[in-house]
Amino acid sequence: MDHNKFYIAGQWIKPQSNELFPLVNPATEQLVAQIPMANQADVNGAVAAAVTAFPSYSQTSVSQRIQWFKRLLDIYRANADAITDAMITEMGCSRRFTHEVQTPCGDGHIEVMIEVLESFQFEHQSPRGGATVVYEPVGVCALITPWNWPINQVVAKVLPSLASGCTCVLKPSEESALSAILFAQMVDEAGFPAGAFNLINGNGEVAGNTMSAHPDIDLVSFTGSTRAGKLVQANAVDTVKRVVLELGGKSANILFADADIDAAVAFSAEACFSNAGQTCDAPTRLLIERS
């Protein structure tokens, strides 16, 4: 893996920025990589590649996209151990949890996306007749993902973008860049057209702000803190781009009087503290029926 380059327009290129981020394995506190941080010029280059690729990629057939996804699924499965190792290294997750839960999210999402594409009607008649409803790709998508479920969040954003005919620029969390770089290598090997998918690494202050305010980006999808989500939404106002946010919350379990108390409490504790508690839907409240 060459973690010193960005994947732009189908090529691994040297960043224009000289800033580096020290990636530390939180389980061992060892420095594992120095990740380049994109500056505004790097972001502009990635966005320009996606803009250039959009007219042709948006016109590719559904059957062609399905073939790329099937190829990606085979490649992902062949490299599942490498993905597991990358996530263990970058986020300090236990091997068992990473292997059994985190890594399978990737091929699971790819499988589902293939099923969706095989049955989705991009064009159909309206229920009342007389009109044809056509679903069209929105354009260039900026995808910003968090560190706690690295490959899950990357795949869950990239696949719908590519499946719908959009081109995209991915900026994963700088805390979990290694698995995203591996995924970019897989996308490249699967044969997706140059510029359909682009990867940069960077922080929110520079890369994230530039992406969410960029006039050539049509949609930004962000998963992370409420504080950062507010900034993304504010940055997108001037260009009136579409914004999709998944932000912080307090997930609740509801326990009714007829439940198996021992089983419910055990499930609640495990669900709350799995992945070291670093899960957006961790049920950190338990609401119990008064009885």
CSV table of C-alpha atoms in Angstrom, one decimal, residues 22 36 63 68 74 76 91 94 108 112 139 162 184 220:
chain,number,residue,atom,x,y,z
A,22,PRO,CA,0.6,11.1,12.2
A,36,PRO,CA,-0.7,13.4,3.6
A,63,SER,CA,-25.6,-3.9,-16.8
A,68,TRP,CA,-18.0,-3.6,-12.2
A,74,ASP,CA,-14.7,-10.8,-5.9
A,76,TYR,CA,-13.0,-7.4,-1.9
A,91,MET,CA,-8.4,2.0,14.9
A,94,SER,CA,-9.8,-6.4,18.2
A,108,GLY,CA,-22.5,-7.3,2.4
A,112,VAL,CA,-27.0,-5.7,-1.7
A,139,GLY,CA,-23.8,14.8,-10.4
A,162,LEU,CA,-21.5,4.8,-8.4
A,184,ALA,CA,-9.5,2.6,-3.7
A,220,VAL,CA,-22.3,16.2,0.1
